Amino acid sequence: MTRLLLAVSALILSALSARADDLIAKGEYLMRAADCASCHTAPGGKLFAGGRAFVLPQMGTVYSPNITPDTATGIGNYTDEDFVRAVRTGVAPGGKHLYPAMPYAEYAKMTRADVLAIKAYLFSLKPVSATQPANVMKFPFDQRWGLMFWNLVNATS
């Protein structure tokens, strides 16, 4: 009986592992299609560790965030809901509005399953401790609460 239970347990674990591997592979494919690395990797920096500068004429400079699973400087503490909300609506945990340099208005059309596949892929990577420089935005663009109005006009989730 013990051997049977061990065999069944091994089969179940193998199936769950294969399912997780498939989800991670799907997430990697979607991440590449969305080209996340181009924005979330600074020139000469570590993959997905953020810090790439986006100079927005007349507005200021926005730096991409670390999207590695680091719990201190990345997205390692993001729940599924946190990640889906950030990707599809541009609202980070705590209610902070992301600048639309992150094309969340376009990602709003992604299915929840696809967004979570990307999260599974990112969480399969090695965490990188990296804090990006602070954004330097001119008034009134430094007022993140104002982004809710931009979202009303542009974001369609």
Tab-separated table of C-alpha atoms in Angstrom:
chain	number	residue	atom	x	y	z
A	1	MET	CA	0.000	0.000	0.000
A	2	THR	CA	2.838	2.396	0.855
A	3	ARG	CA	4.493	1.758	-2.528
A	4	LEU	CA	1.213	2.471	-4.298
A	5	LEU	CA	0.781	5.762	-2.422
A	6	LEU	CA	4.367	6.741	-3.232
A	7	ALA	CA	3.873	5.874	-6.905
A	8	VAL	CA	0.612	7.853	-7.108
A	9	SER	CA	2.239	10.783	-5.292
A	10	ALA	CA	5.165	10.718	-7.719
A	11	LEU	CA	2.787	10.726	-10.697
A	12	ILE	CA	0.805	13.635	-9.276
A	13	LEU	CA	3.982	15.624	-8.548
A	14	SER	CA	5.282	14.876	-12.027
A	15	ALA	CA	2.039	16.085	-13.610
A	16	LEU	CA	2.037	19.257	-11.484
A	17	SER	CA	5.668	19.909	-12.366
A	18	ALA	CA	4.941	19.441	-16.092
A	19	ARG	CA	1.988	21.832	-15.797
A	20	ALA	CA	4.180	24.413	-14.026
A	21	ASP	CA	6.883	23.982	-16.679
A	22	ASP	CA	4.285	24.526	-19.426
A	23	LEU	CA	3.026	27.675	-17.684
A	24	ILE	CA	6.567	29.031	-17.334
A	25	ALA	CA	7.318	28.258	-21.000
A	26	LYS	CA	4.120	30.038	-22.048
A	27	GLY	CA	5.071	32.999	-19.857
A	28	GLU	CA	8.526	33.161	-21.416
A	29	TYR	CA	6.999	33.128	-24.907
A	30	LEU	CA	4.547	35.928	-24.000
A	31	MET	CA	7.260	37.941	-22.259
A	32	ARG	CA	9.379	37.749	-25.413
A	33	ALA	CA	6.398	38.690	-27.598
A	34	ALA	CA	5.723	41.710	-25.377
A	35	ASP	CA	9.469	42.487	-25.368
A	36	CYS	CA	9.512	43.146	-21.599
A	37	ALA	CA	13.313	42.903	-21.480
A	38	SER	CA	13.810	45.916	-23.757
A	39	CYS	CA	12.159	48.224	-21.248
A	40	HIS	CA	12.998	46.507	-17.972
A	41	THR	CA	16.726	46.088	-18.640
A	42	ALA	CA	19.041	49.097	-18.504
A	43	PRO	CA	21.879	49.181	-21.052
A	44	GLY	CA	24.640	47.050	-19.544
A	45	GLY	CA	22.356	46.064	-16.663
A	46	LYS	CA	20.988	42.760	-15.475
A	47	LEU	CA	17.994	41.235	-17.237
A	48	PHE	CA	14.686	42.622	-15.904
A	49	ALA	CA	16.418	44.558	-13.077
A	50	GLY	CA	14.988	47.846	-14.369
A	51	GLY	CA	16.674	51.210	-14.366
A	52	ARG	CA	16.298	52.011	-18.060
A	53	ALA	CA	15.683	55.732	-18.531
A	54	PHE	CA	12.826	56.964	-20.688
A	55	VAL	CA	13.273	60.633	-21.432
A	56	LEU	CA	9.873	62.146	-22.170
A	57	PRO	CA	10.226	65.575	-23.808
A	58	GLN	CA	8.568	68.353	-21.830
A	59	MET	CA	7.635	65.897	-19.050
A	60	GLY	CA	10.780	64.459	-17.482
A	61	THR	CA	12.428	61.071	-17.091
A	62	VAL	CA	10.843	57.794	-16.020
A	63	TYR	CA	12.955	54.780	-15.013
A	64	SER	CA	11.711	51.247	-15.547
A	65	PRO	CA	11.213	49.167	-12.407
A	66	ASN	CA	12.855	45.917	-11.388
A	67	ILE	CA	10.519	43.061	-12.324
A	68	THR	CA	12.640	40.230	-10.953
A	69	PRO	CA	11.229	38.254	-8.008
A	70	ASP	CA	13.413	40.151	-5.533
A	71	THR	CA	11.235	40.867	-2.486
A	72	ALA	CA	12.967	44.101	-1.504
A	73	THR	CA	13.430	45.879	-4.853
A	74	GLY	CA	11.401	43.853	-7.357
A	75	ILE	CA	8.000	42.238	-7.611
A	76	GLY	CA	8.693	39.289	-5.307
A	77	ASN	CA	5.901	40.295	-2.918
A	78	TYR	CA	3.301	40.805	-5.645
A	79	THR	CA	0.249	38.589	-5.377
A	80	ASP	CA	-1.455	37.390	-8.543
A	81	GLU	CA	-3.981	40.220	-8.109
A	82	ASP	CA	-1.202	42.800	-7.658
A	83	PHE	CA	0.547	41.662	-10.838
A	84	VAL	CA	-2.611	41.489	-12.959
A	85	ARG	CA	-3.706	44.929	-11.770
A	86	ALA	CA	-0.307	46.489	-12.499
A	87	VAL	CA	-0.017	44.952	-15.970
A	88	ARG	CA	-3.599	45.486	-17.104
A	89	THR	CA	-4.589	48.736	-15.363
A	90	GLY	CA	-1.307	50.437	-14.509
A	91	VAL	CA	-1.932	50.479	-10.766
A	92	ALA	CA	0.790	49.066	-8.528
A	93	PRO	CA	0.268	47.670	-5.021
A	94	GLY	CA	-0.688	50.440	-2.632
A	95	GLY	CA	-2.642	52.230	-5.378
A	96	LYS	CA	0.339	53.981	-6.981
A	97	HIS	CA	-0.433	54.772	-10.622
A	98	LEU	CA	2.258	53.713	-13.095
A	99	TYR	CA	3.332	56.149	-15.754
A	100	PRO	CA	1.960	55.185	-19.178
A	101	ALA	CA	5.513	54.619	-20.411
A	102	MET	CA	4.409	51.116	-19.349
A	103	PRO	CA	1.878	50.309	-22.119
A	104	TYR	CA	-0.735	48.889	-19.765
A	105	ALA	CA	-3.529	50.290	-21.925
A	106	GLU	CA	-2.475	47.749	-24.554
A	107	TYR	CA	-1.835	44.968	-22.044
A	108	ALA	CA	-5.381	45.410	-20.724
A	109	LYS	CA	-6.449	43.227	-23.620
A	110	MET	CA	-4.349	40.280	-22.372
A	111	THR	CA	-6.200	37.491	-20.630
A	112	ARG	CA	-5.681	37.002	-16.914
A	113	ALA	CA	-4.210	33.562	-17.673
A	114	ASP	CA	-1.632	35.071	-20.032
A	115	VAL	CA	-0.631	37.759	-17.524
A	116	LEU	CA	-0.230	35.112	-14.816
A	117	ALA	CA	1.880	32.993	-17.176
A	118	ILE	CA	4.264	35.950	-17.520
A	119	LYS	CA	4.324	36.258	-13.728
A	120	ALA	CA	5.119	32.537	-13.432
A	121	TYR	CA	8.039	32.976	-15.825
A	122	LEU	CA	9.386	36.049	-14.021
A	123	PHE	CA	9.080	34.309	-10.649
A	124	SER	CA	11.056	31.353	-12.021
A	125	LEU	CA	14.078	33.631	-12.511
A	126	LYS	CA	16.799	34.491	-10.031
A	127	PRO	CA	15.958	37.601	-7.969
A	128	VAL	CA	18.145	40.633	-8.610
A	129	SER	CA	18.489	43.323	-5.957
A	130	ALA	CA	18.409	46.592	-7.893
A	131	THR	CA	16.704	49.874	-7.139
A	132	GLN	CA	16.083	52.171	-10.069
A	133	PRO	CA	16.738	55.902	-9.825
A	134	ALA	CA	13.806	58.066	-8.789
A	135	ASN	CA	11.655	59.379	-11.606
A	136	VAL	CA	12.233	63.055	-12.358
A	137	MET	CA	9.019	64.493	-13.711
A	138	LYS	CA	8.078	68.154	-14.185
A	139	PHE	CA	4.918	69.620	-12.710
A	140	PRO	CA	2.098	68.686	-13.261
A	141	PHE	CA	3.324	65.302	-14.543
A	142	ASP	CA	4.888	64.527	-11.158
A	143	GLN	CA	1.374	64.277	-9.695
A	144	ARG	CA	0.607	60.575	-10.128
A	145	TRP	CA	-2.990	60.950	-9.007
A	146	GLY	CA	-3.578	62.829	-12.252
A	147	LEU	CA	-2.920	59.638	-14.180
A	148	MET	CA	-6.394	58.404	-13.247
A	149	PHE	CA	-7.747	60.964	-15.729
A	150	TRP	CA	-5.351	59.781	-18.430
A	151	ASN	CA	-6.554	56.245	-17.716
A	152	LEU	CA	-10.207	57.248	-18.082
A	153	VAL	CA	-9.492	58.454	-21.613
A	154	ASN	CA	-6.909	55.891	-22.732
A	155	ALA	CA	-7.126	52.659	-20.743
A	156	THR	CA	-9.765	50.129	-21.729
A	157	SER	CA	-9.714	47.106	-19.449
